[in-house]
Amino acid sequence: MSDPGYFSERSMARRVMSKRAVGLTYGQRALVIGAVHPLLYVGTAENTEHRMTPYTRLALTGKLFEAVFLGSKQEADRALAFTTKKHAGVTGALPEDAGAHHPAGTGYSALDPHLMFMTMAFTFDSAEAMYDLLVRTMTDGEREDLYRDYVRWAELFGMPADAAPATYAGFRRYFDGYLASDELFLTDEARLVGSYLAGEKVAYRQSAPIHQLTSAFYLLVRGSLPPRIRELYGMGWSAADQLGYRALATGIRAAHIRPPLVPPVLRGTLAGPSAPAYTLVSRREHELARTGRPSMPGVEPRTRAARNSA
């Protein structure tokens, strides 16, 4: 019998995360929204080896998460051990004020239970949103099951279970309240990075058909953002944008209808690991780096500690 890993084939976690429409979009959406949490953003930015290659870091994170959701127990355990080792030294403090709720000197740690929960919250919210948008609308019971799977997933990464609300309804009340609160704050760098991740800013124009594909991808990411998040970034969103976004999402959703109204060869692309696509993104970024071109022009490639020690 094959090793099913930590989540069975029938679990909502596998059913949702195995859909490529989710696997290819939820991470970028989660990072764009999560950047409004200064402790999470600064803690990550100041303790990463990938400031010069942010998309490579995104790809690595996607592979690690996918290994735990979809991989065997052995694959998941390797991903968990790698992440635990990386998180052990992630501590620090905000170097400057980041809104009224986060004054300079506020400490952060990757092992802080609440920050672990918030990381899970942004990730879960995005997986739920992209599945509803691009696959089908979940039932109330499925949402509860997916939420419980995500809490279990976060526990595997070290989050205490009691750091998260006990039910999906409790989570929704807390998280929606958070997004509506005055706690949200974008540092200048977070706003710039998030704008690139949402396709609001584009560093280098690509040739067809890659340009059309990436433009469609970014349209889905931006359209799926809560209106307040777009407002915080200062992103424009026109009636034409909304029309194109809804048409694109409806078309992708239609491809997931059972029985599918698509050819068998296309049907096989709808589900499976998204890791190969992550690898392509990372490879392109390294090609840019070899020619001296940053992925995100304007973003300081060094951490503040490195700049201060120079």
mmCIF file of N, CA, C and O in Angstrom, residues 253-287:
data_model
loop_
_atom_site.group_PDB
_atom_site.id
_atom_site.type_symbol
_atom_site.label_atom_id
_atom_site.label_comp_id
_atom_site.label_asym_id
_atom_site.label_seq_id
_atom_site.Cartn_x
_atom_site.Cartn_y
_atom_site.Cartn_z
ATOM 1 N N ARG A 253 -13.606 27.676 -14.117
ATOM 2 C CA ARG A 253 -14.569 26.906 -13.313
ATOM 3 C C ARG A 253 -15.297 25.880 -14.191
ATOM 4 O O ARG A 253 -15.503 24.736 -13.782
ATOM 5 N N ALA A 254 -15.671 26.294 -15.399
ATOM 6 C CA ALA A 254 -16.405 25.405 -16.297
ATOM 7 C C ALA A 254 -15.588 24.173 -16.654
ATOM 8 O O ALA A 254 -16.142 23.088 -16.868
ATOM 9 N N ALA A 255 -14.273 24.332 -16.706
ATOM 10 C CA ALA A 255 -13.407 23.205 -17.046
ATOM 11 C C ALA A 255 -13.397 22.138 -15.962
ATOM 12 O O ALA A 255 -12.990 20.995 -16.212
ATOM 13 N N HIS A 256 -13.845 22.496 -14.737
ATOM 14 C CA HIS A 256 -13.857 21.532 -13.631
ATOM 15 C C HIS A 256 -15.207 20.837 -13.457
ATOM 16 O O HIS A 256 -15.387 20.041 -12.536
ATOM 17 N N ILE A 257 -16.168 21.134 -14.331
ATOM 18 C CA ILE A 257 -17.477 20.505 -14.226
ATOM 19 C C ILE A 257 -17.347 19.005 -14.446
ATOM 20 O O ILE A 257 -16.587 18.545 -15.288
ATOM 21 N N ARG A 258 -18.107 18.220 -13.710
ATOM 22 C CA ARG A 258 -18.124 16.768 -13.888
ATOM 23 C C ARG A 258 -19.459 16.327 -14.472
ATOM 24 O O ARG A 258 -20.506 16.654 -13.900
ATOM 25 N N PRO A 259 -19.519 15.584 -15.587
ATOM 26 C CA PRO A 259 -18.336 15.209 -16.362
ATOM 27 C C PRO A 259 -17.773 16.412 -17.101
ATOM 28 O O PRO A 259 -18.527 17.273 -17.555
ATOM 29 N N PRO A 260 -16.451 16.511 -17.212
ATOM 30 C CA PRO A 260 -15.833 17.709 -17.786
ATOM 31 C C PRO A 260 -16.234 17.927 -19.238
ATOM 32 O O PRO A 260 -16.285 16.986 -20.026
ATOM 33 N N LEU A 261 -16.495 19.158 -19.586
ATOM 34 C CA LEU A 261 -16.807 19.518 -20.957
ATOM 35 C C LEU A 261 -15.528 19.957 -21.671
ATOM 36 O O LEU A 261 -15.486 20.971 -22.370
ATOM 37 N N VAL A 262 -14.455 19.194 -21.421
ATOM 38 C CA VAL A 262 -13.157 19.489 -22.022
ATOM 39 C C VAL A 262 -12.553 18.192 -22.522
ATOM 40 O O VAL A 262 -12.894 17.105 -22.048
ATOM 41 N N PRO A 263 -11.641 18.253 -23.500
ATOM 42 C CA PRO A 263 -10.998 17.038 -24.004
ATOM 43 C C PRO A 263 -10.210 16.329 -22.909
ATOM 44 O O PRO A 263 -9.697 16.972 -21.989
ATOM 45 N N PRO A 264 -10.100 14.986 -22.992
ATOM 46 C CA PRO A 264 -9.355 14.232 -21.985
ATOM 47 C C PRO A 264 -7.932 14.733 -21.781
ATOM 48 O O PRO A 264 -7.434 14.753 -20.662
ATOM 49 N N VAL A 265 -7.255 15.164 -22.860
ATOM 50 C CA VAL A 265 -5.880 15.615 -22.716
ATOM 51 C C VAL A 265 -5.784 16.867 -21.846
ATOM 52 O O VAL A 265 -4.839 17.036 -21.075
ATOM 53 N N LEU A 266 -6.785 17.739 -21.937
ATOM 54 C CA LEU A 266 -6.802 18.930 -21.087
ATOM 55 C C LEU A 266 -7.261 18.586 -19.679
ATOM 56 O O LEU A 266 -6.773 19.153 -18.701
ATOM 57 N N ARG A 267 -8.179 17.629 -19.593
ATOM 58 C CA ARG A 267 -8.702 17.217 -18.293
ATOM 59 C C ARG A 267 -7.577 16.800 -17.351
ATOM 60 O O ARG A 267 -7.594 17.076 -16.160
ATOM 61 N N GLY A 268 -6.559 16.141 -17.918
ATOM 62 C CA GLY A 268 -5.464 15.660 -17.082
ATOM 63 C C GLY A 268 -4.581 16.751 -16.518
ATOM 64 O O GLY A 268 -3.779 16.502 -15.624
ATOM 65 N N THR A 269 -4.711 17.973 -17.029
ATOM 66 C CA THR A 269 -3.890 19.080 -16.526
ATOM 67 C C THR A 269 -4.535 19.791 -15.348
ATOM 68 O O THR A 269 -3.913 20.663 -14.739
ATOM 69 N N LEU A 270 -5.763 19.457 -15.016
ATOM 70 C CA LEU A 270 -6.490 20.192 -13.985
ATOM 71 C C LEU A 270 -6.051 19.844 -12.571
ATOM 72 O O LEU A 270 -6.241 20.649 -11.652
ATOM 73 N N ALA A 271 -5.495 18.654 -12.380
ATOM 74 C CA ALA A 271 -5.114 18.214 -11.042
ATOM 75 C C ALA A 271 -3.711 17.633 -11.066
ATOM 76 O O ALA A 271 -3.237 17.146 -12.088
ATOM 77 N N GLY A 272 -3.067 17.699 -9.923
ATOM 78 C CA GLY A 272 -1.721 17.158 -9.794
ATOM 79 C C GLY A 272 -0.801 18.167 -9.130
ATOM 80 O O GLY A 272 -1.205 19.306 -8.841
ATOM 81 N N PRO A 273 0.438 17.792 -8.866
ATOM 82 C CA PRO A 273 1.391 18.707 -8.219
ATOM 83 C C PRO A 273 1.656 19.947 -9.070
ATOM 84 O O PRO A 273 1.694 19.883 -10.294
ATOM 85 N N SER A 274 1.834 21.062 -8.397
ATOM 86 C CA SER A 274 2.165 22.303 -9.092
ATOM 87 C C SER A 274 3.659 22.594 -9.042
ATOM 88 O O SER A 274 4.115 23.601 -9.590
ATOM 89 N N ALA A 275 4.424 21.718 -8.390
ATOM 90 C CA ALA A 275 5.861 21.936 -8.223
ATOM 91 C C ALA A 275 6.601 22.173 -9.539
ATOM 92 O O ALA A 275 7.505 23.022 -9.582
ATOM 93 N N PRO A 276 6.285 21.470 -10.646
ATOM 94 C CA PRO A 276 6.995 21.747 -11.900
ATOM 95 C C PRO A 276 6.855 23.200 -12.355
ATOM 96 O O PRO A 276 7.805 23.786 -12.878
ATOM 97 N N ALA A 277 5.686 23.782 -12.152
ATOM 98 C CA ALA A 277 5.495 25.187 -12.522
ATOM 99 C C ALA A 277 6.323 26.094 -11.620
ATOM 100 O O ALA A 277 6.876 27.105 -12.075
ATOM 101 N N TYR A 278 6.421 25.746 -10.326
ATOM 102 C CA TYR A 278 7.249 26.528 -9.419
ATOM 103 C C TYR A 278 8.700 26.536 -9.917
ATOM 104 O O TYR A 278 9.400 27.551 -9.854
ATOM 105 N N THR A 279 9.156 25.383 -10.389
ATOM 106 C CA THR A 279 10.530 25.259 -10.869
ATOM 107 C C THR A 279 10.776 26.172 -12.067
ATOM 108 O O THR A 279 11.834 26.806 -12.174
ATOM 109 N N LEU A 280 9.816 26.263 -12.971
ATOM 110 C CA LEU A 280 9.955 27.129 -14.140
ATOM 111 C C LEU A 280 10.090 28.591 -13.731
ATOM 112 O O LEU A 280 10.901 29.334 -14.295
ATOM 113 N N VAL A 281 9.300 29.008 -12.752
ATOM 114 C CA VAL A 281 9.357 30.388 -12.270
ATOM 115 C C VAL A 281 10.731 30.680 -11.671
ATOM 116 O O VAL A 281 11.345 31.719 -11.938
ATOM 117 N N SER A 282 11.223 29.747 -10.863
ATOM 118 C CA SER A 282 12.536 29.906 -10.238
ATOM 119 C C SER A 282 13.637 29.963 -11.290
ATOM 120 O O SER A 282 14.570 30.776 -11.201
ATOM 121 N N ARG A 283 13.535 29.122 -12.312
ATOM 122 C CA ARG A 283 14.556 29.083 -13.361
ATOM 123 C C ARG A 283 14.622 30.414 -14.106
ATOM 124 O O ARG A 283 15.707 30.929 -14.379
ATOM 125 N N ARG A 284 13.456 30.986 -14.417
ATOM 126 C CA ARG A 284 13.450 32.270 -15.120
ATOM 127 C C ARG A 284 14.073 33.362 -14.256
ATOM 128 O O ARG A 284 14.805 34.236 -14.762
ATOM 129 N N GLU A 285 13.807 33.324 -12.964
ATOM 130 C CA GLU A 285 14.368 34.336 -12.086
ATOM 131 C C GLU A 285 15.887 34.241 -12.046
ATOM 132 O O GLU A 285 16.589 35.264 -12.051
ATOM 133 N N HIS A 286 16.410 33.038 -12.011
ATOM 134 C CA HIS A 286 17.861 32.870 -11.981
ATOM 135 C C HIS A 286 18.498 33.308 -13.300
ATOM 136 O O HIS A 286 19.638 33.787 -13.313
ATOM 137 N N GLU A 287 17.773 33.167 -14.399
ATOM 138 C CA GLU A 287 18.271 33.667 -15.683
ATOM 139 C C GLU A 287 18.380 35.189 -15.646
ATOM 140 O O GLU A 287 19.342 35.776 -16.158
#
